[in-house]
mmCIF file of C-alpha atoms and ligand atoms in Angstrom:
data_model
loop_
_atom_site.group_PDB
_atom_site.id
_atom_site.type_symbol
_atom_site.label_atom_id
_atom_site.label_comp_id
_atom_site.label_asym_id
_atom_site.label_seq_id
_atom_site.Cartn_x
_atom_site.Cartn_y
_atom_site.Cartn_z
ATOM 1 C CA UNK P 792 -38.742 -59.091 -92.734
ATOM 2 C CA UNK P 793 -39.383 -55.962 -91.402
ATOM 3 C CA UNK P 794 -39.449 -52.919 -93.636
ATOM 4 C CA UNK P 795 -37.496 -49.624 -92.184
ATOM 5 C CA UNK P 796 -38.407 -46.635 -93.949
ATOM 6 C CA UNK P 797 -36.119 -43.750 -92.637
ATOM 7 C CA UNK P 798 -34.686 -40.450 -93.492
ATOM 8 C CA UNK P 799 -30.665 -41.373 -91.918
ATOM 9 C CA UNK P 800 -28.742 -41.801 -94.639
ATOM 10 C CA UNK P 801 -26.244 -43.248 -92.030
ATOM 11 C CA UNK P 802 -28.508 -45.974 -91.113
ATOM 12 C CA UNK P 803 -29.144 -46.739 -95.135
ATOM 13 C CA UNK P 804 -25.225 -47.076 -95.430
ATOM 14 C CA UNK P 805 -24.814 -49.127 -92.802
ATOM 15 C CA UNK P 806 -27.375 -51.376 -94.240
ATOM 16 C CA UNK P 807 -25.714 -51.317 -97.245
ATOM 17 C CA UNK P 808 -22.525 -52.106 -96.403
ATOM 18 C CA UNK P 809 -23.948 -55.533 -94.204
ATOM 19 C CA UNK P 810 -24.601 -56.421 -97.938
ATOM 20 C CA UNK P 811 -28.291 -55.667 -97.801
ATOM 21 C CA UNK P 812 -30.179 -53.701 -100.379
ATOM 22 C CA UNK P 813 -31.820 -50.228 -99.851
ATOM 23 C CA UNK P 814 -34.254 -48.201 -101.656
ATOM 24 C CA UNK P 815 -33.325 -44.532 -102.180
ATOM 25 C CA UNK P 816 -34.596 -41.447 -103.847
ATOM 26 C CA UNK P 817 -32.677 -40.070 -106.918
ATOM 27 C CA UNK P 818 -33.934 -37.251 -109.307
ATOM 28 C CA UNK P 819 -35.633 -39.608 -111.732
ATOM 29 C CA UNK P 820 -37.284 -42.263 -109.507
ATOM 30 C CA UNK P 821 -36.460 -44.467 -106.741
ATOM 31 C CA UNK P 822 -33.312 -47.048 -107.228
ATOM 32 C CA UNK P 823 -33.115 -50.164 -105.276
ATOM 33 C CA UNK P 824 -29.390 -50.244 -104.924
ATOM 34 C CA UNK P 825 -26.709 -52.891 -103.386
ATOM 35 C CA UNK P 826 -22.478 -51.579 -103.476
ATOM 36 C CA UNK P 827 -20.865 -52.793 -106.874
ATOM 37 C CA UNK P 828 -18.893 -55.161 -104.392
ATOM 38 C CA UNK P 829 -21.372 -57.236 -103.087
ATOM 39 C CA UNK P 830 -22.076 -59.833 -105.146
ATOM 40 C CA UNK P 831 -24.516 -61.542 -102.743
ATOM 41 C CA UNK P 832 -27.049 -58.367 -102.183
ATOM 42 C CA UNK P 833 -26.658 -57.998 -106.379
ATOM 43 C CA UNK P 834 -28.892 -61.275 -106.294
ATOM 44 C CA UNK P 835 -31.242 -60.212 -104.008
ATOM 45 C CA UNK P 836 -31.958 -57.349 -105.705
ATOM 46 C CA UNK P 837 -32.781 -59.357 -108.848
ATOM 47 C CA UNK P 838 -34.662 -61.700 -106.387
ATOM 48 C CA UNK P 839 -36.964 -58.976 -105.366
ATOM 49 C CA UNK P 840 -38.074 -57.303 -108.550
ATOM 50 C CA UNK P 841 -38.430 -60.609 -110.335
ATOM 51 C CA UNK P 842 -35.945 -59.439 -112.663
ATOM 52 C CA UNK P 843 -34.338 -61.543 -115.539
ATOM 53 C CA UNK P 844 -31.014 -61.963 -114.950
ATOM 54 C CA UNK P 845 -30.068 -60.750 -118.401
ATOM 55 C CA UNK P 846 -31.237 -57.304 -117.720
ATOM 56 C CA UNK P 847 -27.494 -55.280 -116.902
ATOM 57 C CA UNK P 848 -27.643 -52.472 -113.879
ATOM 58 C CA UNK P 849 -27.016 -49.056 -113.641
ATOM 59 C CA UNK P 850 -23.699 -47.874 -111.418
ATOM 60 C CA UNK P 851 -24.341 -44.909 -109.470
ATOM 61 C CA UNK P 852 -21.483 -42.752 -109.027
ATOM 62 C CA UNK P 853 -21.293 -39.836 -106.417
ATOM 63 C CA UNK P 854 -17.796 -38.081 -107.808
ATOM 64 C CA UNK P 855 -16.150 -38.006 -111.562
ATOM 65 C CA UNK P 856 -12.813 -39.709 -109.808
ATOM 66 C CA UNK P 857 -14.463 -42.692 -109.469
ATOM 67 C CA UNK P 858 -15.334 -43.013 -113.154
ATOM 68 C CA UNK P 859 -11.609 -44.047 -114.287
ATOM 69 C CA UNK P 860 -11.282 -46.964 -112.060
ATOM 70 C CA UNK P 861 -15.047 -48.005 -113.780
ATOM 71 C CA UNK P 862 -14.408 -48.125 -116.956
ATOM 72 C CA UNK P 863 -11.859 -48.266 -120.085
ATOM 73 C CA UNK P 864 -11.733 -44.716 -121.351
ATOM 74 C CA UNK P 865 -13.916 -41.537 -121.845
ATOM 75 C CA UNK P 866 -13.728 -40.089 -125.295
ATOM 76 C CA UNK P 867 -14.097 -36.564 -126.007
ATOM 77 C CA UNK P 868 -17.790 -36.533 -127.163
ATOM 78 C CA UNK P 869 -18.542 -38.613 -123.763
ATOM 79 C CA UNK P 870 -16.477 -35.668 -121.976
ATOM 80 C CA UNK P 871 -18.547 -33.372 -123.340
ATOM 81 C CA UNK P 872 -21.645 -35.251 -122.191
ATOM 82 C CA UNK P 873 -20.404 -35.732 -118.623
ATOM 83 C CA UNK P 874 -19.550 -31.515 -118.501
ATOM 84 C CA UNK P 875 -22.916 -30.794 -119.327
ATOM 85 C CA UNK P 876 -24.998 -33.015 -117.830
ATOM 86 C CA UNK P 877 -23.600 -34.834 -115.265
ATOM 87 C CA UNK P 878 -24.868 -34.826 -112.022
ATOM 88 C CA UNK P 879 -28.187 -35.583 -113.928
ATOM 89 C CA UNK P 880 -30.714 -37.770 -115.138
ATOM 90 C CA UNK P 881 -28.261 -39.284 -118.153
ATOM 91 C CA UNK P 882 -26.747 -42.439 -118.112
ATOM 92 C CA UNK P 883 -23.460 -43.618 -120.587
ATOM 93 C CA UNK P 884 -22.997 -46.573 -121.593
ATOM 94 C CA UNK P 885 -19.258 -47.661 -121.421
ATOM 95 C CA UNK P 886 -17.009 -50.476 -122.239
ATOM 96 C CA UNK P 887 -15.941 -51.869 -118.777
ATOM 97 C CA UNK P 888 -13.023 -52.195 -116.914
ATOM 98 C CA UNK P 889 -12.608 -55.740 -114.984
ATOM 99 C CA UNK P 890 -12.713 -54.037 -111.508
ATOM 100 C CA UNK P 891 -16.802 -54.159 -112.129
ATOM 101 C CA UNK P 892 -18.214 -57.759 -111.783
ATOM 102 C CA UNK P 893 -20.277 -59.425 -114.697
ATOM 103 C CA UNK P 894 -23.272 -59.637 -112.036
ATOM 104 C CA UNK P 895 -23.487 -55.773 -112.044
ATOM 105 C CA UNK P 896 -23.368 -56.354 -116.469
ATOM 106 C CA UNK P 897 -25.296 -59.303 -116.821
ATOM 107 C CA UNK P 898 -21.657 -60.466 -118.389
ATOM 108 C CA UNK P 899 -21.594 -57.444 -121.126
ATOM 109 C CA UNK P 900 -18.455 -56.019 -121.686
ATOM 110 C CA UNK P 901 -20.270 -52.958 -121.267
ATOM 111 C CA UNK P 902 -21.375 -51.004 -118.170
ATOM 112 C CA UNK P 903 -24.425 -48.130 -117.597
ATOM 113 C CA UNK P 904 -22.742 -45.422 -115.386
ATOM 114 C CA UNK P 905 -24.691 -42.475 -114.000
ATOM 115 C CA UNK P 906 -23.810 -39.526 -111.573
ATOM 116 C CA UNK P 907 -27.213 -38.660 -109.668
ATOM 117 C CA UNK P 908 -28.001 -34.969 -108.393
ATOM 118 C CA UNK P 909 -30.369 -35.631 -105.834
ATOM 119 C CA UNK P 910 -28.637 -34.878 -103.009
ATOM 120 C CA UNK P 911 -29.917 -37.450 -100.581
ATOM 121 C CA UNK P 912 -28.592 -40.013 -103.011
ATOM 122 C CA UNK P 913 -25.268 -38.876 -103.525
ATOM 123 C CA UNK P 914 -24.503 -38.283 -99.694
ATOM 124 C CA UNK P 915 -25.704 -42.331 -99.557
ATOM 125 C CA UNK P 916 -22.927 -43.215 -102.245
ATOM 126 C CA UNK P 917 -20.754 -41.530 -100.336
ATOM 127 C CA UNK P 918 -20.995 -42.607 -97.264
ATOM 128 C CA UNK P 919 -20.858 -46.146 -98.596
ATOM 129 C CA UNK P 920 -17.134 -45.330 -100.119
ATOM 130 C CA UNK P 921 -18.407 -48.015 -102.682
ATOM 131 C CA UNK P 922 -20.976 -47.285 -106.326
ATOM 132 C CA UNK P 923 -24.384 -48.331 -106.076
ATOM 133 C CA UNK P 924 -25.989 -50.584 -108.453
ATOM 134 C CA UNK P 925 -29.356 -49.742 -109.133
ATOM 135 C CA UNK P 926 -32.443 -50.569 -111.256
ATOM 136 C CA UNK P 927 -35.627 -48.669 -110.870
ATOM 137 C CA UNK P 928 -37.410 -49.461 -107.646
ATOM 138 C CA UNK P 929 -40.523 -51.382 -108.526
ATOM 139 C CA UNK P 930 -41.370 -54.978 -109.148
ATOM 140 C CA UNK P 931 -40.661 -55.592 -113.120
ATOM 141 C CA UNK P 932 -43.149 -55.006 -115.392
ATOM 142 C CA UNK P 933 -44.992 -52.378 -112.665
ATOM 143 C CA UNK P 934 -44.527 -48.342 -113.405
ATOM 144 C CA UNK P 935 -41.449 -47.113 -111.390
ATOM 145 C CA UNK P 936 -41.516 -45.461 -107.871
ATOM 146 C CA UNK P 937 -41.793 -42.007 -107.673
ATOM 147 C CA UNK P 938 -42.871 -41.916 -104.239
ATOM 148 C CA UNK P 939 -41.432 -43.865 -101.289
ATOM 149 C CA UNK P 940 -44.406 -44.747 -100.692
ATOM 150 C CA UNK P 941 -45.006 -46.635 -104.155
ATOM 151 C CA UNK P 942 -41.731 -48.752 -103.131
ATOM 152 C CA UNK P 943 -43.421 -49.794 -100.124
ATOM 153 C CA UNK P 944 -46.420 -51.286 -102.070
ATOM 154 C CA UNK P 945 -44.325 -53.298 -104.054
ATOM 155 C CA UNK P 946 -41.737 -53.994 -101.371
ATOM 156 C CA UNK P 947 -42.760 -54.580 -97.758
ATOM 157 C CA UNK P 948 -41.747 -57.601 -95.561
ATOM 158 C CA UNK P 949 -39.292 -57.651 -98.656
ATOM 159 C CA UNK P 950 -36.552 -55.629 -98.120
ATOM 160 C CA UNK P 951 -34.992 -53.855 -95.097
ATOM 161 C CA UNK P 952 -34.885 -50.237 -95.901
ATOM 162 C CA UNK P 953 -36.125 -47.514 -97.689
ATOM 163 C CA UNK P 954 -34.303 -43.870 -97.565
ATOM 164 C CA UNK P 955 -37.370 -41.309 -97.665
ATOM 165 C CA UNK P 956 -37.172 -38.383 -100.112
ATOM 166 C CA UNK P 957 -38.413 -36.984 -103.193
ATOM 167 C CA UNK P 958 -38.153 -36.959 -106.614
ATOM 168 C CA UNK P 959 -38.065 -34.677 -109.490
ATOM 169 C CA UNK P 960 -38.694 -35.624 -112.960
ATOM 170 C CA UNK P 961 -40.734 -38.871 -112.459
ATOM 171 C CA UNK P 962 -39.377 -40.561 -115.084
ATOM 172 C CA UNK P 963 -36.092 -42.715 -115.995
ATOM 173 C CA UNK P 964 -32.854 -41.442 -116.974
ATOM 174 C CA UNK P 965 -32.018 -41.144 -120.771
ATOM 175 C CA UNK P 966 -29.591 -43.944 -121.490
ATOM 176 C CA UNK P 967 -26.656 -43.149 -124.294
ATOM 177 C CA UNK P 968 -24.769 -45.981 -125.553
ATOM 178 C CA UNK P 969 -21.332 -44.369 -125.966
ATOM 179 C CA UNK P 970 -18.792 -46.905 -127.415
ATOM 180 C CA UNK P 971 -19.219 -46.647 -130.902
ATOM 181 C CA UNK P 972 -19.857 -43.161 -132.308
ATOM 182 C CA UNK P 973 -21.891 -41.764 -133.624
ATOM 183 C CA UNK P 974 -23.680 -42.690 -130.191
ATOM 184 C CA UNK P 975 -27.169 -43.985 -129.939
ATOM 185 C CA UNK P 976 -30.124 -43.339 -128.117
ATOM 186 C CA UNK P 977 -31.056 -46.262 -126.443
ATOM 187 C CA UNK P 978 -34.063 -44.980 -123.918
ATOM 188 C CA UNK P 979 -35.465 -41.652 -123.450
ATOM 189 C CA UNK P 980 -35.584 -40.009 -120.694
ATOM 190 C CA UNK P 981 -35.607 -37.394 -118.157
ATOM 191 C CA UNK P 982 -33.090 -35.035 -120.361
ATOM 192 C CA UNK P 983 -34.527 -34.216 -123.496
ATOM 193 C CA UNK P 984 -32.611 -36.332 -126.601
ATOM 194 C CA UNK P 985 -32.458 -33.330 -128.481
ATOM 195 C CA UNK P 986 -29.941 -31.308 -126.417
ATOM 196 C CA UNK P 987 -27.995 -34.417 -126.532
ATOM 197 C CA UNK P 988 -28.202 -34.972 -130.254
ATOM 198 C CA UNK P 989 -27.367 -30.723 -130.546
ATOM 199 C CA UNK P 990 -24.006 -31.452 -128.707
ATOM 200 C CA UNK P 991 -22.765 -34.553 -130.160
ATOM 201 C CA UNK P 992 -25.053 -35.861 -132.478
ATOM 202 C CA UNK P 993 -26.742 -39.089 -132.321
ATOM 203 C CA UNK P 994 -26.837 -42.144 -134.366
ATOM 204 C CA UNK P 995 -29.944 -42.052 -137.181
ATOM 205 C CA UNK P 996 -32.619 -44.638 -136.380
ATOM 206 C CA UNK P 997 -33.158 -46.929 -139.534
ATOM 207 C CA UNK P 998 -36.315 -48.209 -139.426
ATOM 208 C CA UNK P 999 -37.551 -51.362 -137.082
ATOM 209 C CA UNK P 1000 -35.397 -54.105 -136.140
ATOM 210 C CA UNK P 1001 -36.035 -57.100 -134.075
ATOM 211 C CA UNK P 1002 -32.785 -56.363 -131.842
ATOM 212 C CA UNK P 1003 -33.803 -54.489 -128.686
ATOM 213 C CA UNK P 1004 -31.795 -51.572 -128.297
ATOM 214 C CA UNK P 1005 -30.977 -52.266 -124.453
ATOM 215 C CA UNK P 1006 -31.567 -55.527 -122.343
ATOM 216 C CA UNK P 1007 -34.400 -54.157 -120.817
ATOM 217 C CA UNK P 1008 -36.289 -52.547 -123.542
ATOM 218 C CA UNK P 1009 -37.032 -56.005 -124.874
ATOM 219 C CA UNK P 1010 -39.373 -56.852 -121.612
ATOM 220 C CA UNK P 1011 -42.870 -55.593 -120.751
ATOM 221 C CA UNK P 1012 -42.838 -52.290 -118.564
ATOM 222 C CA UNK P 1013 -44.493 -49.069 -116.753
ATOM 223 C CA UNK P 1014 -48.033 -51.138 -116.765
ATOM 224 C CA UNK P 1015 -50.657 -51.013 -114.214
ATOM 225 C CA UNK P 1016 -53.386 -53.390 -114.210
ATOM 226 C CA UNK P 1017 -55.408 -51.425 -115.805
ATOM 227 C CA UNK P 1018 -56.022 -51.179 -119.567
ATOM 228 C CA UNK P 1019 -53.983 -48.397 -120.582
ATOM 229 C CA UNK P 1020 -55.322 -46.802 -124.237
ATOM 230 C CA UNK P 1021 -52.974 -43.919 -125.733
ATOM 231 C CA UNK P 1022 -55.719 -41.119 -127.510
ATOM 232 C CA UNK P 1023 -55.156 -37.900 -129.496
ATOM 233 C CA UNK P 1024 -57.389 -35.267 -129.734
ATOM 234 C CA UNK P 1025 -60.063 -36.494 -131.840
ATOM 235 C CA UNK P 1026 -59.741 -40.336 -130.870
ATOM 236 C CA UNK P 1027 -63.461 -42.025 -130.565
ATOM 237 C CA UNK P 1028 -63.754 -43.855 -126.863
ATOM 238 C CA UNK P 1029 -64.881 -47.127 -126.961
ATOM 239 C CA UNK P 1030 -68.172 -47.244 -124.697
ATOM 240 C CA UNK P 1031 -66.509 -48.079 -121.103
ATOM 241 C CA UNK P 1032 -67.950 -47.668 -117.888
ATOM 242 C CA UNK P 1033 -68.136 -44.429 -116.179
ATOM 243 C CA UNK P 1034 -66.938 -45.389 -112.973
ATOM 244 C CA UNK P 1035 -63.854 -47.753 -113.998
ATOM 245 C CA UNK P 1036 -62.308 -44.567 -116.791
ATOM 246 C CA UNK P 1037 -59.911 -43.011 -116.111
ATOM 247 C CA UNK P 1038 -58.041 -39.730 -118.316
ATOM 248 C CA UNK P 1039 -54.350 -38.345 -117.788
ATOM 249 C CA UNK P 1040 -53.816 -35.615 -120.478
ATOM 250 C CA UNK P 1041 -52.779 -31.897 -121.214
ATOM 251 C CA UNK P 1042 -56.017 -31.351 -122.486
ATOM 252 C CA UNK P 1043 -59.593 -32.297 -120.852
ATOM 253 C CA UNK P 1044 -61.506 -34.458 -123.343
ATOM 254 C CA UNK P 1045 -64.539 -32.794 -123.030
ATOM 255 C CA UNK P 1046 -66.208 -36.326 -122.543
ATOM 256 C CA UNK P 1047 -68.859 -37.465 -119.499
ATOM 257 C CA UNK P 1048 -67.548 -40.575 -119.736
ATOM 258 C CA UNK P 1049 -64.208 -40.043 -117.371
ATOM 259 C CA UNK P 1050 -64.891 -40.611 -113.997
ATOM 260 C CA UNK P 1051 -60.936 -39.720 -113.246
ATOM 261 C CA UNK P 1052 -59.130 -37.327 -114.242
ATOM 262 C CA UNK P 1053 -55.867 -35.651 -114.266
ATOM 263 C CA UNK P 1054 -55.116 -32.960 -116.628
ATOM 264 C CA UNK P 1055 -51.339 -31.394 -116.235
ATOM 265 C CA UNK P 1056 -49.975 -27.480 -117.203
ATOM 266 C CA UNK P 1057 -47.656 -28.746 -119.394
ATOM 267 C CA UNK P 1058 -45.066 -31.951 -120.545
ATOM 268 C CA UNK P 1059 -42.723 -31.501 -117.464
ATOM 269 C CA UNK P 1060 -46.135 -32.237 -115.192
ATOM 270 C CA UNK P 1061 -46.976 -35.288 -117.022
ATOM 271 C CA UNK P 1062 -44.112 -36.529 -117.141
ATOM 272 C CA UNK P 1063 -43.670 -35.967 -113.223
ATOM 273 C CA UNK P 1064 -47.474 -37.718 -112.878
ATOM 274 C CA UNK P 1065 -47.780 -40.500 -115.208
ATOM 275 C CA UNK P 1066 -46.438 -43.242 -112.808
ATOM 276 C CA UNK P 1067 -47.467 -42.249 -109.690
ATOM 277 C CA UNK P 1068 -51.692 -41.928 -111.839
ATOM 278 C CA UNK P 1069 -50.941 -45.107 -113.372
ATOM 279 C CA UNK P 1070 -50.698 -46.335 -109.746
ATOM 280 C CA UNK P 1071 -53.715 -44.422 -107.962
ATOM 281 C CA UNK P 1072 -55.860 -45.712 -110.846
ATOM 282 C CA UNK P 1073 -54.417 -49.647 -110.096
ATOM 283 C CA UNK P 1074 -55.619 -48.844 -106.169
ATOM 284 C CA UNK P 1075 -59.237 -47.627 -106.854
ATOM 285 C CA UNK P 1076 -59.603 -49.957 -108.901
ATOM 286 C CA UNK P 1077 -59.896 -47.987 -112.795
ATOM 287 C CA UNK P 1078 -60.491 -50.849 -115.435
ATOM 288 C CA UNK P 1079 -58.932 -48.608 -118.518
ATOM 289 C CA UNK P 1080 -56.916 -45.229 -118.340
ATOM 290 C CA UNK P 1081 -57.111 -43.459 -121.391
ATOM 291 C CA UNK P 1082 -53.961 -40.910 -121.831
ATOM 292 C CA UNK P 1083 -53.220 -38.234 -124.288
ATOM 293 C CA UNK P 1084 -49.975 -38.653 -126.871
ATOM 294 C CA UNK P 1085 -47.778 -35.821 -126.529
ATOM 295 C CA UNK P 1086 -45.997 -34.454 -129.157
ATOM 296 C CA UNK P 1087 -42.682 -36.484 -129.783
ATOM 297 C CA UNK P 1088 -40.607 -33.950 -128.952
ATOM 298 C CA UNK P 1089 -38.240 -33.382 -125.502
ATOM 299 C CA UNK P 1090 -39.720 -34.942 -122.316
ATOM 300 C CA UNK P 1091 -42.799 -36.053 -125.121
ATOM 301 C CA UNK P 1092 -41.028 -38.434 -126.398
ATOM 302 C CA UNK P 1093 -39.798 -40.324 -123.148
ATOM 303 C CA UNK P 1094 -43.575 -40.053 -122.335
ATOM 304 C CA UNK P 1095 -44.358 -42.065 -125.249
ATOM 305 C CA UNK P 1096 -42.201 -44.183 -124.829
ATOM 306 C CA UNK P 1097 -43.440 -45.138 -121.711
ATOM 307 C CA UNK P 1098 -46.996 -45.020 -122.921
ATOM 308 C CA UNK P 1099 -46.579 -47.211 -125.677
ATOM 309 C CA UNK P 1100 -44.747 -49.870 -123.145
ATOM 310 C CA UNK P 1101 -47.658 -49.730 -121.239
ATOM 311 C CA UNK P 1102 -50.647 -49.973 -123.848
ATOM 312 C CA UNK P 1103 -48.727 -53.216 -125.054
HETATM 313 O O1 TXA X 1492 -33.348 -43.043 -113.825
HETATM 314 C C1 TXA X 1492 -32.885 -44.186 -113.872
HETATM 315 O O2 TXA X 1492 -32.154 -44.571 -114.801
HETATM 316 C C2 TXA X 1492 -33.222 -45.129 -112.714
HETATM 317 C C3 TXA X 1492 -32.568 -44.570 -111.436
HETATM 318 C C4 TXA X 1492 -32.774 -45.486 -110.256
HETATM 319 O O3 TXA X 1492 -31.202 -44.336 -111.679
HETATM 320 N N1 TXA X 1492 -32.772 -46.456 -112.984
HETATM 321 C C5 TXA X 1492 -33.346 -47.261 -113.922
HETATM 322 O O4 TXA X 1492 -32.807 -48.531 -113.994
HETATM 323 O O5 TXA X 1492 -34.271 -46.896 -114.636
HETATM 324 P P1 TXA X 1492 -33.482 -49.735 -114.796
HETATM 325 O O6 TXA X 1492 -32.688 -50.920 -114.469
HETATM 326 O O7 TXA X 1492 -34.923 -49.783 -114.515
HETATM 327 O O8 TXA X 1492 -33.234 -49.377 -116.312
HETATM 328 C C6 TXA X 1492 -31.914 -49.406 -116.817
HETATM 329 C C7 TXA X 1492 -31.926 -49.682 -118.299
HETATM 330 C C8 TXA X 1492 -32.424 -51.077 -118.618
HETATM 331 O O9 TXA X 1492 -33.225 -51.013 -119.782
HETATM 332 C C9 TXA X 1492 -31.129 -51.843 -118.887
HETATM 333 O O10 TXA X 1492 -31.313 -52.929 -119.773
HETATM 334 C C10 TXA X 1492 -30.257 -50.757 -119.490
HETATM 335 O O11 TXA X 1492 -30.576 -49.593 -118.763
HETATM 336 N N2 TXA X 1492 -28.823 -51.072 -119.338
HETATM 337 C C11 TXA X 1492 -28.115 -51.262 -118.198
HETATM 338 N N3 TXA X 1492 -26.837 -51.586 -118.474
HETATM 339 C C12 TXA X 1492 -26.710 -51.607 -119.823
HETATM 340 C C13 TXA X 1492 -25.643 -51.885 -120.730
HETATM 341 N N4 TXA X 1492 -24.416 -52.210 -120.317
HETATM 342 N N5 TXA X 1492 -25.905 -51.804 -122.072
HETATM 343 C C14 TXA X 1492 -27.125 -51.460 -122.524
HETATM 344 N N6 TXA X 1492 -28.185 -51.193 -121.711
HETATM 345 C C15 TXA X 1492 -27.978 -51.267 -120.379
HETATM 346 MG MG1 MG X 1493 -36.892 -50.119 -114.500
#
């Protein structure tokens, strides 16, 4: 199969509609999206990423109208969430209404809605009349695609298109389960928990339990080939080769042993770089990349999140 990459949204739509999937930017990282309808180009999404077939999608939604027909009500606290941060990087969990297929859910009674901002992605929900479902654009188990160009390594000859365009945060969404309060946090993301927790509070974590928190979180994720090692300031190295190291950090380790390096201004750049480093380092062939825990606070803690995913 050929692979069109293209900037006409038009041409993604129609695409979409034949009941093909598409690749598109949003402001987190790239989705690879079929319409909610489509039972048929659900699959070959699934098909594509290797994904297990327990793991639920995320609806994309490019107006608030749309949200009634999705799902069984919106409570005040999810109001409030939806006033201040949607379009965003946020996702609410829902219980479902019956006009969304169990293929989209994995059969849950529950459904992951989110309103993009990226423009280019809510023109192509638009166009299409129809929500998009959407995981992360990247074979599972491999960091996500923030770069089109990332979604062509894992995808060529494998699907038909791929909308050009950029993104923003480089990480995932946040995802709030919203149908039993006090909500929960079930995966950090791109909007800091905090400000969520400040407006509406958020269920306490009690310690470990087996149950993963979302379908998804239970599988391995984000992780190059590479041996990723998380390090703080005063971690010892373990004697590696020079020219298979590899360092992504806020602050250089002042070691010779790093033969690549990427050290960011500040949380927002890491977070923006991780995937895309993770990636580079997979292509020249790095054997270990050693990265820097951030404090566990805002965009820090969707960082380690991600980081501790990989190491594992
Ligand atoms: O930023 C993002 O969220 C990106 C862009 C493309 O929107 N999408 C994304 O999708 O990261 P994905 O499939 O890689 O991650 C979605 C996560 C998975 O862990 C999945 O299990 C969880 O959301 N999820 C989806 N529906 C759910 C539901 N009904 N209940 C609980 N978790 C759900
Ligand atoms: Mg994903």
């Amino acid at each position: 199969m050929h692979t069109l990459v293209t900037k006409s949204i038009n041409k993604a739509s129609e695409i979409l509609i034949s009941g093909e999937i598409v690749a598109f930017p949003t402001e987190t990282v790239f989705g690879l999206g079929a319409l909610i309808n489509r039972e048929d180009a659900i699959e070959k999404i699934y098909l594509a990423k290797g994904r297990a077939k327990d793991n639920p999608l995320i609806v994309h939604i490019s107006n608030l109208s749309s949200l009634d027909s999705l799902v069984q009500e919106i409570k005040p606290n999810v109001q409030k969430l939806i006033d201040n941060f949607w379009p965003g990087p946020l996702t609410l969990i829902f219980k479902k209404n019956n006009s969304i297929g169990n293929f989209v859910t994995s059969g849950l009674s529950t459904v992951a809605i989110r309103f993009p901002k990226h423009k280019i992605a809510q023109e192509l929900i638009t166009q299409c009349k129809v929500p998009i479902a959407a995981p992360s654009a990247n074979i599972s188990g491999k960091p996500s695609s923030t770069k089109y160009q990332h979604v062509l390594e894992d995808f060529e000859g494998k699907i038909p298109c791929i909308l050009e365009g950029k993104t923003v945060h480089g990480l995932e969404s946040t995802v709030i389960d919203c149908t039993s309060e006090p909500f929960s946090l079930l995966r950090s993301g791109a909007i800091p928990f905090e400000r969520i927790e400040q407006l509406v509070g958020l269920r306490k974590t009690t310690g470990r339990t087996n149950q993963p928190k979302s379908p998804g979180m239970k599988y391995r994720h984000y992780s190059p080939k590479a041996k990723v090692y998380i390090v703080s300031e005063n971690s010892h190295l373990p004697e590696v080769s020079y020219e298979t190291s590899a360092f992504i950090g806020l602050r250089d380790l002042e070691t010779s042993k790093i033969f690549k390096k990427l050290i960011c201004k500040d949380l927002d750049e890491y977070a923006e770089n991780l995937f895309s480093f993770f990636r580079d380092c997979d292509r020249e062939s790095i054997e270990f990349i050693y990265c820097e825990r951030p404090e566990d606070l805002g965009i820090g803690k969707a960082i380690n999140e991600r980081l501790s995913k990989a190491a594992s």
